[in-house]
Each structure stands twice: as structure tokens, then as C-alpha cells.
GROMACS .gro file of C-alpha atoms in nm:
model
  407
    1UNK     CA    1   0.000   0.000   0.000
    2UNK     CA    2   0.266   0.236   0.035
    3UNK     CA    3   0.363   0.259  -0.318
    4UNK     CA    4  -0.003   0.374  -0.384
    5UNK     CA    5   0.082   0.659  -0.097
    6UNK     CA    6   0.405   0.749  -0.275
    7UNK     CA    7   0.240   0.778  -0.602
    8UNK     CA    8  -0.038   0.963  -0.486
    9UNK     CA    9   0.285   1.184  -0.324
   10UNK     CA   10   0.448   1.253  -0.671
   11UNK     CA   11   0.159   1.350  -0.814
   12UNK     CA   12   0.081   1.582  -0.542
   13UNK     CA   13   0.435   1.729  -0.590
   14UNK     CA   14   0.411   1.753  -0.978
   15UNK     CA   15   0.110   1.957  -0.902
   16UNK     CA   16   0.289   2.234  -0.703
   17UNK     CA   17   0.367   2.577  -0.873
   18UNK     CA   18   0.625   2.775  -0.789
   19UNK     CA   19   0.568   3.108  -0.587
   20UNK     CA   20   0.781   3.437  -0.505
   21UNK     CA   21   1.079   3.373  -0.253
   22UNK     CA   22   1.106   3.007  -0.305
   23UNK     CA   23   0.781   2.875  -0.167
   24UNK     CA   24   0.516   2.625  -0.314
   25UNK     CA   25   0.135   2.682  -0.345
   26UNK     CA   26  -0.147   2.474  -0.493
   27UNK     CA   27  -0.502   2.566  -0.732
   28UNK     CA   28  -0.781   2.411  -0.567
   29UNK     CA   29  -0.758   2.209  -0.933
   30UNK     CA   30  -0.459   2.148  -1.137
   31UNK     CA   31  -0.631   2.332  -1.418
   32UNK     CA   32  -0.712   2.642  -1.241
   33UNK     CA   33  -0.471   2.945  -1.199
   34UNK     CA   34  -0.577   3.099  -0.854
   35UNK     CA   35  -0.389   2.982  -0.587
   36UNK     CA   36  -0.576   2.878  -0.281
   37UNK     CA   37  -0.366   2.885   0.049
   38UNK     CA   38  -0.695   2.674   0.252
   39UNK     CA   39  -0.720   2.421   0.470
   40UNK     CA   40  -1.007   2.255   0.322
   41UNK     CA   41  -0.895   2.240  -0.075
   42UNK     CA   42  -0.571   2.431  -0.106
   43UNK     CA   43  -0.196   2.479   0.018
   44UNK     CA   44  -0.244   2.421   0.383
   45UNK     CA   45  -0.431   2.056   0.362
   46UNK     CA   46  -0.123   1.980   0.124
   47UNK     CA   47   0.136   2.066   0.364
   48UNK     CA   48  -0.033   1.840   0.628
   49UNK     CA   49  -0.047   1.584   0.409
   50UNK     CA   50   0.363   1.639   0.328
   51UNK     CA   51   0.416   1.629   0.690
   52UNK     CA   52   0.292   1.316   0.735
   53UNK     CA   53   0.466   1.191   0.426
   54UNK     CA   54   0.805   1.316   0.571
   55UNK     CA   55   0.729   1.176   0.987
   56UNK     CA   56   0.606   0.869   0.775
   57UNK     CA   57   0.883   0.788   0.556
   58UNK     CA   58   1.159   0.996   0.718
   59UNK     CA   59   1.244   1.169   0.367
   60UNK     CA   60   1.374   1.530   0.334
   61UNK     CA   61   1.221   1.598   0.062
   62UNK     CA   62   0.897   1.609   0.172
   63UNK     CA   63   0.979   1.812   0.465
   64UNK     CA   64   1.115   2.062   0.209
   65UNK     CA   65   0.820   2.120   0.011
   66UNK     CA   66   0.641   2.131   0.333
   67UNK     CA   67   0.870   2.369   0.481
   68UNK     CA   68   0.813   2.547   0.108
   69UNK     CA   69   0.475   2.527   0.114
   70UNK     CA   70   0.416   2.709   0.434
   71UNK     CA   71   0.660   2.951   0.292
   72UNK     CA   72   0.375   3.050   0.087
   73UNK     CA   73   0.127   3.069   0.310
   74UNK     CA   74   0.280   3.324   0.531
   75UNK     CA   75   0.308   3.532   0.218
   76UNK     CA   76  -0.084   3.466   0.215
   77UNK     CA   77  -0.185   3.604   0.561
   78UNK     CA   78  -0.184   3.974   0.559
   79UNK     CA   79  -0.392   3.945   0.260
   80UNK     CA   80  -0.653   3.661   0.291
   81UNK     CA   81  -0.997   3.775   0.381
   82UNK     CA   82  -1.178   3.464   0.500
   83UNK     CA   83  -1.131   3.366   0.901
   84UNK     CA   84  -1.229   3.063   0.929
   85UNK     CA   85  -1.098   2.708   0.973
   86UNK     CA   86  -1.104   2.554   0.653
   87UNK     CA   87  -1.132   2.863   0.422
   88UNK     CA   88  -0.927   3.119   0.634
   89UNK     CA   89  -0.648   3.220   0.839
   90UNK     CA   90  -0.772   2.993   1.133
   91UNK     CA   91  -0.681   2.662   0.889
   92UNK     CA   92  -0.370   2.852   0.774
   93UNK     CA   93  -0.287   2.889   1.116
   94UNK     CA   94  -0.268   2.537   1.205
   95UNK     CA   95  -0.090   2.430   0.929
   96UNK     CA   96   0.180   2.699   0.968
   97UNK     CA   97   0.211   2.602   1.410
   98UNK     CA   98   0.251   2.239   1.271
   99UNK     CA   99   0.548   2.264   1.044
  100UNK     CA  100   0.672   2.477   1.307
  101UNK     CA  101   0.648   2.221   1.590
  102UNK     CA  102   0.744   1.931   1.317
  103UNK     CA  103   1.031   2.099   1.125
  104UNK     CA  104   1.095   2.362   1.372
  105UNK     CA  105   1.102   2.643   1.148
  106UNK     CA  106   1.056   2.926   1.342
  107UNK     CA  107   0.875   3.168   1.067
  108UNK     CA  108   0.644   2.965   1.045
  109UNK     CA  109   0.510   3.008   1.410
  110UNK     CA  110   0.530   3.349   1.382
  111UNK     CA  111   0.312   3.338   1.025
  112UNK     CA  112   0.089   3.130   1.236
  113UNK     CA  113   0.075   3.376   1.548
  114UNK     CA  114   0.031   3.672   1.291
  115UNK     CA  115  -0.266   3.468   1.146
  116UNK     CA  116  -0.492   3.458   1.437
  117UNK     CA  117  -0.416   3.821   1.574
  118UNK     CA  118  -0.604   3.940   1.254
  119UNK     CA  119  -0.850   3.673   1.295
  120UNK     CA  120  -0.921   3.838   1.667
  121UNK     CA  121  -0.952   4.192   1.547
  122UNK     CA  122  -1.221   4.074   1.262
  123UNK     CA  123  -1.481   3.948   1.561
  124UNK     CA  124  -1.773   4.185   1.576
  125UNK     CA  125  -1.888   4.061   1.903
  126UNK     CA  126  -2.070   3.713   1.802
  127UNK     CA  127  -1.966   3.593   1.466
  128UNK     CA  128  -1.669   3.666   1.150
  129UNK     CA  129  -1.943   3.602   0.893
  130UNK     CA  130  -2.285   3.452   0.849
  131UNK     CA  131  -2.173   3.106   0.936
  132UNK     CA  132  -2.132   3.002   1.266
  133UNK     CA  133  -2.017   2.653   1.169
  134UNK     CA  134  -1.713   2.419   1.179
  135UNK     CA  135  -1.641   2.476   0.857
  136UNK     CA  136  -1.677   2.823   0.840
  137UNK     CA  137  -1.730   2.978   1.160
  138UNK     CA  138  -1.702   2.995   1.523
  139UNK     CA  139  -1.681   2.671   1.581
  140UNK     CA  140  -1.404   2.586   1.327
  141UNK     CA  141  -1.227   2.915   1.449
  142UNK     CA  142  -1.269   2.792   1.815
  143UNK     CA  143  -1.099   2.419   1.721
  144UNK     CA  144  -0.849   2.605   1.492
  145UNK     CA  145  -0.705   2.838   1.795
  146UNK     CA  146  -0.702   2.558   2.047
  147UNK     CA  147  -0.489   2.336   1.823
  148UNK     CA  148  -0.261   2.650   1.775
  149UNK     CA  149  -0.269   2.703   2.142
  150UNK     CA  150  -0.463   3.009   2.162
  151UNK     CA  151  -0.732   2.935   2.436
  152UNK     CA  152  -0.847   3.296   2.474
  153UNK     CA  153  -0.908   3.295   2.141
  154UNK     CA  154  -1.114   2.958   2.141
  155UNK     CA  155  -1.323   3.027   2.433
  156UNK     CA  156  -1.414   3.387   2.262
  157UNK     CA  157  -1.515   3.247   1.917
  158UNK     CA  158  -1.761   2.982   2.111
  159UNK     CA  159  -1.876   3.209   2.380
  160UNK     CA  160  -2.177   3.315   2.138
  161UNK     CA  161  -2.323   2.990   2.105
  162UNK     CA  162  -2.497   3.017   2.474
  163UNK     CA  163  -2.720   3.290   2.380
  164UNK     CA  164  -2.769   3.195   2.073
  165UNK     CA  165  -2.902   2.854   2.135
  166UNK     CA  166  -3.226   2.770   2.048
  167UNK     CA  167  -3.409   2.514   2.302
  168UNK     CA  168  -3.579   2.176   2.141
  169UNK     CA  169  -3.749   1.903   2.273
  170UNK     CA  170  -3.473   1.685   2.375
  171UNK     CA  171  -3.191   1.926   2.377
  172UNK     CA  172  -3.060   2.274   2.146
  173UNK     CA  173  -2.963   2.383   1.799
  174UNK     CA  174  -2.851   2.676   1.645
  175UNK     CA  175  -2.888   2.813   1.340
  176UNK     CA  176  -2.576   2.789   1.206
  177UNK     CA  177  -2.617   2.988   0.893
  178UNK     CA  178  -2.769   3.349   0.913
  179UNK     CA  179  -3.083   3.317   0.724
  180UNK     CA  180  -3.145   2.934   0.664
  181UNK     CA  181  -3.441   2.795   0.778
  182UNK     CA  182  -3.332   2.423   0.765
  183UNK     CA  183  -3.127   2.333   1.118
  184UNK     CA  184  -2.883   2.165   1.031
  185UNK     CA  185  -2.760   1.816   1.248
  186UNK     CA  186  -2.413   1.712   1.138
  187UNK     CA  187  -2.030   1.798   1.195
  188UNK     CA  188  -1.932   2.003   0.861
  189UNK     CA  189  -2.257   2.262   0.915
  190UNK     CA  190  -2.450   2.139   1.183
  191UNK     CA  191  -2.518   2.106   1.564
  192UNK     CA  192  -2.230   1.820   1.597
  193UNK     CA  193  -1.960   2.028   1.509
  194UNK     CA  194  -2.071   2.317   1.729
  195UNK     CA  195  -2.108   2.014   1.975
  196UNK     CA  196  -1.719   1.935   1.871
  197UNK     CA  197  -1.616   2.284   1.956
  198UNK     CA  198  -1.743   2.361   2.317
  199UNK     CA  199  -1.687   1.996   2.422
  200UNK     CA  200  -1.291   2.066   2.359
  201UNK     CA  201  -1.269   2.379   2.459
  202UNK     CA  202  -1.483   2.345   2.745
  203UNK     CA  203  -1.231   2.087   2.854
  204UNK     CA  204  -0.933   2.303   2.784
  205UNK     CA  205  -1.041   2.581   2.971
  206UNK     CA  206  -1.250   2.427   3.265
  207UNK     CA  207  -1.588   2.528   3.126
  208UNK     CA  208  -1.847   2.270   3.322
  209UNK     CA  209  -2.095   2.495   3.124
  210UNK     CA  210  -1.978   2.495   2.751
  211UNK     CA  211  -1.937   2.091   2.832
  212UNK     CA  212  -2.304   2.088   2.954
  213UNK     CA  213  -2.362   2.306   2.640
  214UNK     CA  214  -2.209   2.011   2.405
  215UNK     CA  215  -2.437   1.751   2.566
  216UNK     CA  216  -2.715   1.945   2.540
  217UNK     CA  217  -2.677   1.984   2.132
  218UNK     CA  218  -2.596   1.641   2.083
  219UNK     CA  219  -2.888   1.523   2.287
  220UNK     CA  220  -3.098   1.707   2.061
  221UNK     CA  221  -2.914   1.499   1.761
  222UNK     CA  222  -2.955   1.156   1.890
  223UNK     CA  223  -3.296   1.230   1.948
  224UNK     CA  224  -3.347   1.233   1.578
  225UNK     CA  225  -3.203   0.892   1.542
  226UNK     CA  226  -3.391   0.654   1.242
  227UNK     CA  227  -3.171   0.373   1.266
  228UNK     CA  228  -3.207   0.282   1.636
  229UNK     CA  229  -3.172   0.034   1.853
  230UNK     CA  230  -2.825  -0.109   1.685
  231UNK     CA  231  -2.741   0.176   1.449
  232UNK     CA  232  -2.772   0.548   1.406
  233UNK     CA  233  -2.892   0.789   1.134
  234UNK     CA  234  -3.043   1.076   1.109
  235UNK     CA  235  -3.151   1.320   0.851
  236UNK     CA  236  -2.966   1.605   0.691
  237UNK     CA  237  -3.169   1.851   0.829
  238UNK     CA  238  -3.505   1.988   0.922
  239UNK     CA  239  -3.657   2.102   0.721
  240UNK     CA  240  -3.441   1.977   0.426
  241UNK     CA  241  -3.229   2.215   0.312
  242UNK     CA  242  -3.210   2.195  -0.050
  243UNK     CA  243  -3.368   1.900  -0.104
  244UNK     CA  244  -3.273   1.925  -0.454
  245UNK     CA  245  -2.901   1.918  -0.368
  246UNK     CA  246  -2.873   1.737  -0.087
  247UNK     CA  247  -2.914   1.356   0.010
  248UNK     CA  248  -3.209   1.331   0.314
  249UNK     CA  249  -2.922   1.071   0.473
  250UNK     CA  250  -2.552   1.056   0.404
  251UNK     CA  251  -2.295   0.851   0.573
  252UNK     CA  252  -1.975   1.041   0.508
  253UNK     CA  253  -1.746   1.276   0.749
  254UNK     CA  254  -1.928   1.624   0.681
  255UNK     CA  255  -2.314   1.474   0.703
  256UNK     CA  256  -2.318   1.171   0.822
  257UNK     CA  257  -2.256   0.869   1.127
  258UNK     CA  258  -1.876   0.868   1.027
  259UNK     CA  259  -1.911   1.225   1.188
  260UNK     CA  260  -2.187   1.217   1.395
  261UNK     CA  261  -1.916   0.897   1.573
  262UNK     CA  262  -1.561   1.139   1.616
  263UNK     CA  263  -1.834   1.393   1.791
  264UNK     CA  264  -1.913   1.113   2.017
  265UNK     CA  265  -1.598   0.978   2.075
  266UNK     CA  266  -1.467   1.303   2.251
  267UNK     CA  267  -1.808   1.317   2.441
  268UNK     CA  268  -1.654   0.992   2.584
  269UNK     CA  269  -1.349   1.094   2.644
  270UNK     CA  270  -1.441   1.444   2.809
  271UNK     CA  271  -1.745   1.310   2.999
  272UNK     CA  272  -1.649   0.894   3.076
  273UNK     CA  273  -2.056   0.851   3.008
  274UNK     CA  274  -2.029   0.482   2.833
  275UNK     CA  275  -2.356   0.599   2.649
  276UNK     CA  276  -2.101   0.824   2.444
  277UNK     CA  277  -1.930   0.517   2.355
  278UNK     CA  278  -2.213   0.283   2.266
  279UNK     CA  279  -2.373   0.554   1.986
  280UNK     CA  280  -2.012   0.566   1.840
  281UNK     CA  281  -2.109   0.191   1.872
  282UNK     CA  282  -2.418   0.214   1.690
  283UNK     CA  283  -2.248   0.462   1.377
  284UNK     CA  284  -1.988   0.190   1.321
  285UNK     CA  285  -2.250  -0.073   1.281
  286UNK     CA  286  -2.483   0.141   1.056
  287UNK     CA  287  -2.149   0.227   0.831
  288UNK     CA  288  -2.053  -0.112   0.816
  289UNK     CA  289  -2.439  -0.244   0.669
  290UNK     CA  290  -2.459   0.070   0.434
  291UNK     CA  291  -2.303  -0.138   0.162
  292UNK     CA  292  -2.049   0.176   0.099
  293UNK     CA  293  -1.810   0.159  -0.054
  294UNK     CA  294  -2.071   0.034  -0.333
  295UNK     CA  295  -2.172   0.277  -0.537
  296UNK     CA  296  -2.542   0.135  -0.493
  297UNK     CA  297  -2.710   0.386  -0.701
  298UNK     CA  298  -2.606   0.738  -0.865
  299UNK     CA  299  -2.520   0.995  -0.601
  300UNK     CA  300  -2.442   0.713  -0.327
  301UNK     CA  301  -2.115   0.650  -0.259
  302UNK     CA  302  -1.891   0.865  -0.511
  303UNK     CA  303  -1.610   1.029  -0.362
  304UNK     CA  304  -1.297   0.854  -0.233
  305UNK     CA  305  -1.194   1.158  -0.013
  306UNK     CA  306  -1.151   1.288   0.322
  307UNK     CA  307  -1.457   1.494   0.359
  308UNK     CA  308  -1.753   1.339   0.217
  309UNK     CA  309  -1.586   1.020   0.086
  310UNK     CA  310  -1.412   0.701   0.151
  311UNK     CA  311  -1.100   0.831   0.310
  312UNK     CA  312  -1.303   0.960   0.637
  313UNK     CA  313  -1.446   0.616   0.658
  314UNK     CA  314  -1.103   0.475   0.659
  315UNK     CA  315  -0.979   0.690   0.965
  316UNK     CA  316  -1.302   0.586   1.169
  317UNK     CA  317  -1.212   0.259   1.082
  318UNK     CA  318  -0.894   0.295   1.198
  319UNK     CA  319  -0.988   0.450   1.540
  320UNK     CA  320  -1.194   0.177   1.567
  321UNK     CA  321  -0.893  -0.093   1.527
  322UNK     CA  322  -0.690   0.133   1.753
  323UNK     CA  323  -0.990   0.168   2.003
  324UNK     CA  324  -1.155  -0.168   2.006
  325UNK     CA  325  -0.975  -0.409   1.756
  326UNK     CA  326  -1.225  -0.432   1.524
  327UNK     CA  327  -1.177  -0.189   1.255
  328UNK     CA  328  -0.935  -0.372   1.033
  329UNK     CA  329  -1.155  -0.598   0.831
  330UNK     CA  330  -1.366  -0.327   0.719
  331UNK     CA  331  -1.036  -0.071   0.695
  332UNK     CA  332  -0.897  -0.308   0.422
  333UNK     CA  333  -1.259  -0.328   0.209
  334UNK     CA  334  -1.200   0.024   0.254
  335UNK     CA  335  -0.820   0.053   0.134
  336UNK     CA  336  -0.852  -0.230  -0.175
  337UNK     CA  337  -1.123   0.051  -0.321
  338UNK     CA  338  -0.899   0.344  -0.283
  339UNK     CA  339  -0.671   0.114  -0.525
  340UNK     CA  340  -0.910   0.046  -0.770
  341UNK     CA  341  -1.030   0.423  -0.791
  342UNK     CA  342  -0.687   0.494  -0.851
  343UNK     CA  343  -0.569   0.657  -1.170
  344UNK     CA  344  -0.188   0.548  -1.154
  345UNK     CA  345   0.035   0.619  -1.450
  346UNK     CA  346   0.387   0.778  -1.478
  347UNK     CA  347   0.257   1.106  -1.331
  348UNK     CA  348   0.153   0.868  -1.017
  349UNK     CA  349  -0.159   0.816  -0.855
  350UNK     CA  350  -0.501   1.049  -0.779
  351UNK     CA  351  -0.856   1.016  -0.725
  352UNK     CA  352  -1.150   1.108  -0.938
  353UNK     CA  353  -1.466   1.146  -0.788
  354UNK     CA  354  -1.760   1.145  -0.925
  355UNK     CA  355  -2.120   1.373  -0.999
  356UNK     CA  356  -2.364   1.237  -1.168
  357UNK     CA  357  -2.568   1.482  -1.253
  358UNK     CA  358  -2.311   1.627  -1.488
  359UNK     CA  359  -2.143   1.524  -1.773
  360UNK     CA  360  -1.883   1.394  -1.843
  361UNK     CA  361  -1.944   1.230  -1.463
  362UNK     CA  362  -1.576   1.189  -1.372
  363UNK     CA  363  -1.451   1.533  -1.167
  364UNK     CA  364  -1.042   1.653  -1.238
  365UNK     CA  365  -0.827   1.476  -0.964
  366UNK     CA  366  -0.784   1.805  -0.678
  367UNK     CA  367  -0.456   1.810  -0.465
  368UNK     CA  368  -0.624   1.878  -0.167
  369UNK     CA  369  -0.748   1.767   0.152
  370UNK     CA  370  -1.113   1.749   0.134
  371UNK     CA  371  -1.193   1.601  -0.142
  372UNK     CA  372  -0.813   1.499  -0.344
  373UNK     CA  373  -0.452   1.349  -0.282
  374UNK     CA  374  -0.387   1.521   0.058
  375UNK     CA  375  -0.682   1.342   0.267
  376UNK     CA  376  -0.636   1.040   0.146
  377UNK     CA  377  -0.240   1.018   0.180
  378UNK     CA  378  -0.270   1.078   0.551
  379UNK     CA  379  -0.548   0.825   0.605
  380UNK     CA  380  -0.351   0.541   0.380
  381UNK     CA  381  -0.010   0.644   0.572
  382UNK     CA  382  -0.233   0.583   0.936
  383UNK     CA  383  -0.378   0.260   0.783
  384UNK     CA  384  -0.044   0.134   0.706
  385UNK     CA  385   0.096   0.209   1.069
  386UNK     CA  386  -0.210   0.128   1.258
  387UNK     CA  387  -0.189  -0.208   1.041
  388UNK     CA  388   0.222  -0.291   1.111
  389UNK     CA  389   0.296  -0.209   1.473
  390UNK     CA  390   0.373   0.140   1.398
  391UNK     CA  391   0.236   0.418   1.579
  392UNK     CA  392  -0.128   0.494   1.473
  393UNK     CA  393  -0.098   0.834   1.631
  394UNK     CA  394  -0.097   1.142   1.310
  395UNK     CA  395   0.258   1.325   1.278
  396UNK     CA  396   0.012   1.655   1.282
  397UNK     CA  397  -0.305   1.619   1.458
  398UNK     CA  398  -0.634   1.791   1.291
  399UNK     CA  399  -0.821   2.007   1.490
  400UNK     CA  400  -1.143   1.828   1.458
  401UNK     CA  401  -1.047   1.482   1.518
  402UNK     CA  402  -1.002   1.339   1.862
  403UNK     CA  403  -0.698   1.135   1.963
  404UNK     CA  404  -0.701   0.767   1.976
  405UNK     CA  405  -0.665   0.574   2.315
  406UNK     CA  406  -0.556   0.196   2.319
  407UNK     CA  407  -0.755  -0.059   2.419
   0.00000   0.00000   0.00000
């Protein structure tokens, strides 16, 4: 499997452009010419990725077009309007403190410090935008300054979500986007990553109340559960937002149990409740009799990456083989389709996923994390350690997923 990583590496490097004073950057697609210095799609996903690659193999040369690529990124900062964590500054900002801490290069640190004082002075009180999300809002921001090690700056962005709550039957929501009626339940827009936020930095700071706060959301969320008593699911939203656009169920990272699980796995591990553990229970079980990763019927199952697709499967399953021992089996269903979705030629190995509502179906391989090369590297690169006796633990954590404990 590691020659499919180090292909899916070249490519990734062959896909770099040059920028000024010797750094790297990356389009969100090969084919485009804006640079994108993101999190989520661009430069700063890649240079996770490369540190992995370079903890992983122990090869210069990925550390250097890491150390290159966050060259870039500072050169980004004083000029990049978004905030949040996987558009903005706040992503940047993590990126930048890891190749710092990894590589020790000491600009970097400072690019990343420098990053989140202009993220502070953008807060108008509640909010940096209409989102109040974890992808592109407080709650992303929040994650994104804890991981940097800015905890005034975390318990400011999710201070907000107290009076903003609103109260349900079993528990509270927010609206996470100004304007929409549709609440929305999952990690990537919904209550669970708001959940995610204040359950971490609740914990970091001492905040019994933003902890109380997390439960609270996520009871609301497991009240919804259509998949009960052995698995969980539950809708997109309520109303459905878009119903045009978007699945009523997904099973993914950004709308779905492969989620809905990592936000119950740090209720665990912040609270000790067992219940925590048995619904991350009951997501493994309904991922495992989805039939993904079939692609049952158009629109099912047809992205191999991080976000939405196969590669945020894989690093559940892998917590799970960590965790409990029994995430292997399915891991390996997981990893033998990443191969055969693999373009691999002489320019080495990516991804395309898939829409079906367009044509020609088949999207351009991206570079990034969400949805290209850089998610999955770092999930095949765990798989391989988790699966040989190496350390299972990332070489740069991400701010959204929780650490694995032994069984």
C-alpha cells in the first residue's frame, strides 16, 4: 500500500507551482490558476499531508516542500480575507504552528501567530461572517485556535453559542447559517460540530458549562435517530435544506454517522458517560451495513476523499482498530477501493470522484485535503501504521479529530 501513498505523493508534488521567494502553493484544481492557500482544498491541507509523508517515511524531501509550502502561506496572511478554519487564516494557522512544531522552522510560528491576531480583530462581538459553523465559523475558528494554542481565542469564538441557542425538545440547535431555515444536524454545518467545539474547549479551559452546552446539542441529535436500537442515522436537516441538492441521509465525514461517531468519541473521552461510547457503537455498525463503498445507485457512494468520501471512513475505521480491535476488516474493504479508484500512470496516482448529474461524470483529480490526494495520503499512511505495529498516532493532529486511546 505504500507505493499507492508514494504515487499519490508525486503527483501531489508535480502539481505544485512555484511562488515568489522560493515557496510552493497549490489551485484548488490542477487546471485552475488561482492559488488557494486553505485548509479545506488548497496549500495548507497539502502541507499536512507532506508532513505526514516526511514523519512517515523519514524523507527530506517532503519536509522541504512542506517547509516550502508554508513559505507561501505566510506570504498569504496579511492578505486573505476569510477567518475561518477551513477557508481562512484559522486553517492557515494550524498548518503553519505544525510545520513549526514538526520541522521547527521558526517563521512559520510566527506566520501562524500573525494569522490569528487578525482573525481576533475581525470578531464583531458574536460571529466573523454569516456562518457560525465548523467549517466556516465559530466553531471551526474555536478548534483552529485551540490546536494553535490560543485558548483565549477559542473560548471567545464559542462564547456566542450560549445565547444563541435555540431550546428543542430533547436538547438545542442553532442556526448555524444566518438566514437558513433548515437546522442543520451534522459535523461540517450542523449542531455536531458546534457540539465538537465547546466539548474541547470546554475541557481546555475548565468550562463545566460549555461541556453541559455540548451535551445538550448532541442530545438534541440523537434524538433524531432513524436507525435505532443497533445503528444510528439521522436526517440532513429539518426542514431539508435543499432538497434538490442534498441527500435526506448521508454517511460520510461532513453529514453523516462517520461524523456524527468522532463527535461522540470526545463526548466519551471528556465526559467517561459509556452511552457516548455505545452511539459511536451504533455509527460503526450502521457504516458497516450501508453497503459503501458500493456505489449502490447514482449519487451514493462517489467520492474517495476525506470529507464526504471514503477516506473519512477509513480513519473511523482505523480509530476503531486502535480503540476496540475491530476496525481492520472493514479498513482493508475500505483501502482495496482506494486502489481500484486509482488513476496510476507515470505522473503517479489520484482520485477522481464522481457527480452524476453532470457530464462527463468523472470530476479533475484536486490536490487537496477534502476532497483529493492530501486526505487520502494521511489516512492510507495511518492505515499502514495502525496495520504494522507502527504508531497509529498522526505526525500533525487535525483540529477536529479526537486522539485515539488503546484498548
Amino acid at each position: 500500500m505504500e507505493d499507492l501513498a508514494v504515487g499519490a505523493l508525486e503527483w501531489l508534488l508535480a502539481t505544485a507551482r512555484p511562488s515568489s521567494h522560493g515557496g510552493l502553493t497549490w489551485a484548488t484544481r490542477p487546471s485552475e490558476s488561482e492559488l488557494n492557500p486553505s485548509l479545506y482544498s488548497g496549500t495548507s491541507g497539502v502541507v499536512m499531508a507532506l508532513l505526514e509523508a516526511e514523519r512517515h517515511f523519514g524523507d527530506d524531501r517532503y519536509g522541504d516542500a512542506a517547509l516550502r509550502g508554508a513559505r507561501s502561506i505566510a506570504e498569504a496572511v496579511e492578505s486573505w480575507e476569510p477567518s475561518s478554519l477551513y477557508f481562512g487564516l484559522a486553517g492557515m494557522a494550524v498548518a503553519l504552528r505544525a510545520v513549526h512544531d514538526q520541522l521547527g522552522e521558526a517563521a512559520a510560528g510566527a506566520a501562524a501567530s500573525r494569522a490569528l491576531d487578525l482573525v481576533r480583530t475581525r470578531f464583531d462581538g458574536s460571529r466573523w461572517g454569516p456562518q457560525i459553523d465548523l467549517l466556516g465559523g465559530n466553531a471551526g475558528i474555536a478548534l483552529g485556535a485551540l490546536a494553535v494554542g490560543d485558548l483565549e481565542l477559542a473560548v471567545l469564538a464559542v462564547g456566542p453559542y450560549s445565547d444563541a441557542r435555540e431550546i428543542t425538545r430533547a436538547g438545542v440547535q442553532w442556526e448555524t447559517r444566518a438566514g437558513r431555515p433548515a437546522r442543520l444536524h451534522h459535523m461540517v454545518h450542523g449542531t455536531l460540530g458546534v457540539v465538537h467545539a465547546l466539548a474541547s474547549v470546554g475541557r481546555a479551559a475548565d468550562r463545566p458549562d460549555l461541556i453541559e452546552l455540548a451535551a445538550a446539542g448532541a442530545a438534541d441529535v440523537v434524538a433524531r435517530d432513524e436507525d435505532g436500537p443497533d445503528g444510528f442515522l439521522v436526517p440532513h436537516s429539518d426542514p431539508q435544506d435543499k432538497p434538490e441538492r442534498n441527500e435526506r441521509y448521508s454517511y460520510g465525514w461532513c453529514n453523516g454517522p462517520t461524523g456524527d461517531a468522532q463527535a461522540f468519541r470526545l463526548l466519551h473521552a471528556v465526559l467517561g458517560d459509556p452511552a457516548w461510547s455505545a452511539l459511536t457503537d451504533r455509527c460503526w455498525h450502521t457504516i458497516t451495513h450501508s453497503g459503501l463503498p458500493q456505489r449502490l445507485r447514482p449519487g451514493f457512494w462517489d467520492n474517495s476523499g476525506r470529507c464526504c468520501g471514503t477516506a473519512g471512513v477509513l480513519a473511523f475505521a482505523c480509530d476503531r482498530q486502535v480503540e476496540h480491535g475491530d476496525g481492520l476488516d472493514f479498513a482493508e474493504v475500505l483501502v482495496a477501493d482506494l486502489r481500484t479508484r486509482a488513476t496510476v500512470d507515470a505522473a503517479g496516482a489520484r482520485w477522481s470522484n464522481v457527480e452524476h448529474r453532470a457530464t462527463p461524470s468523472a470530476l479533475e483529480p484536486t490536490p487537496g485535503w477534502a476532497m483529493g490526494n492530501a486526505g487520502i495520503i494521511r489516512e492510507l499512511l495511518r492505515f499502514i501504521r495502525a496495520t504494522t505495529g507502527r504508531t497509529p498516532a498522526y505526525a500533525a493532529p487535525w483540529p477536529d479529530h479526537p486522539a485515539t486511546v488503546s484498548s
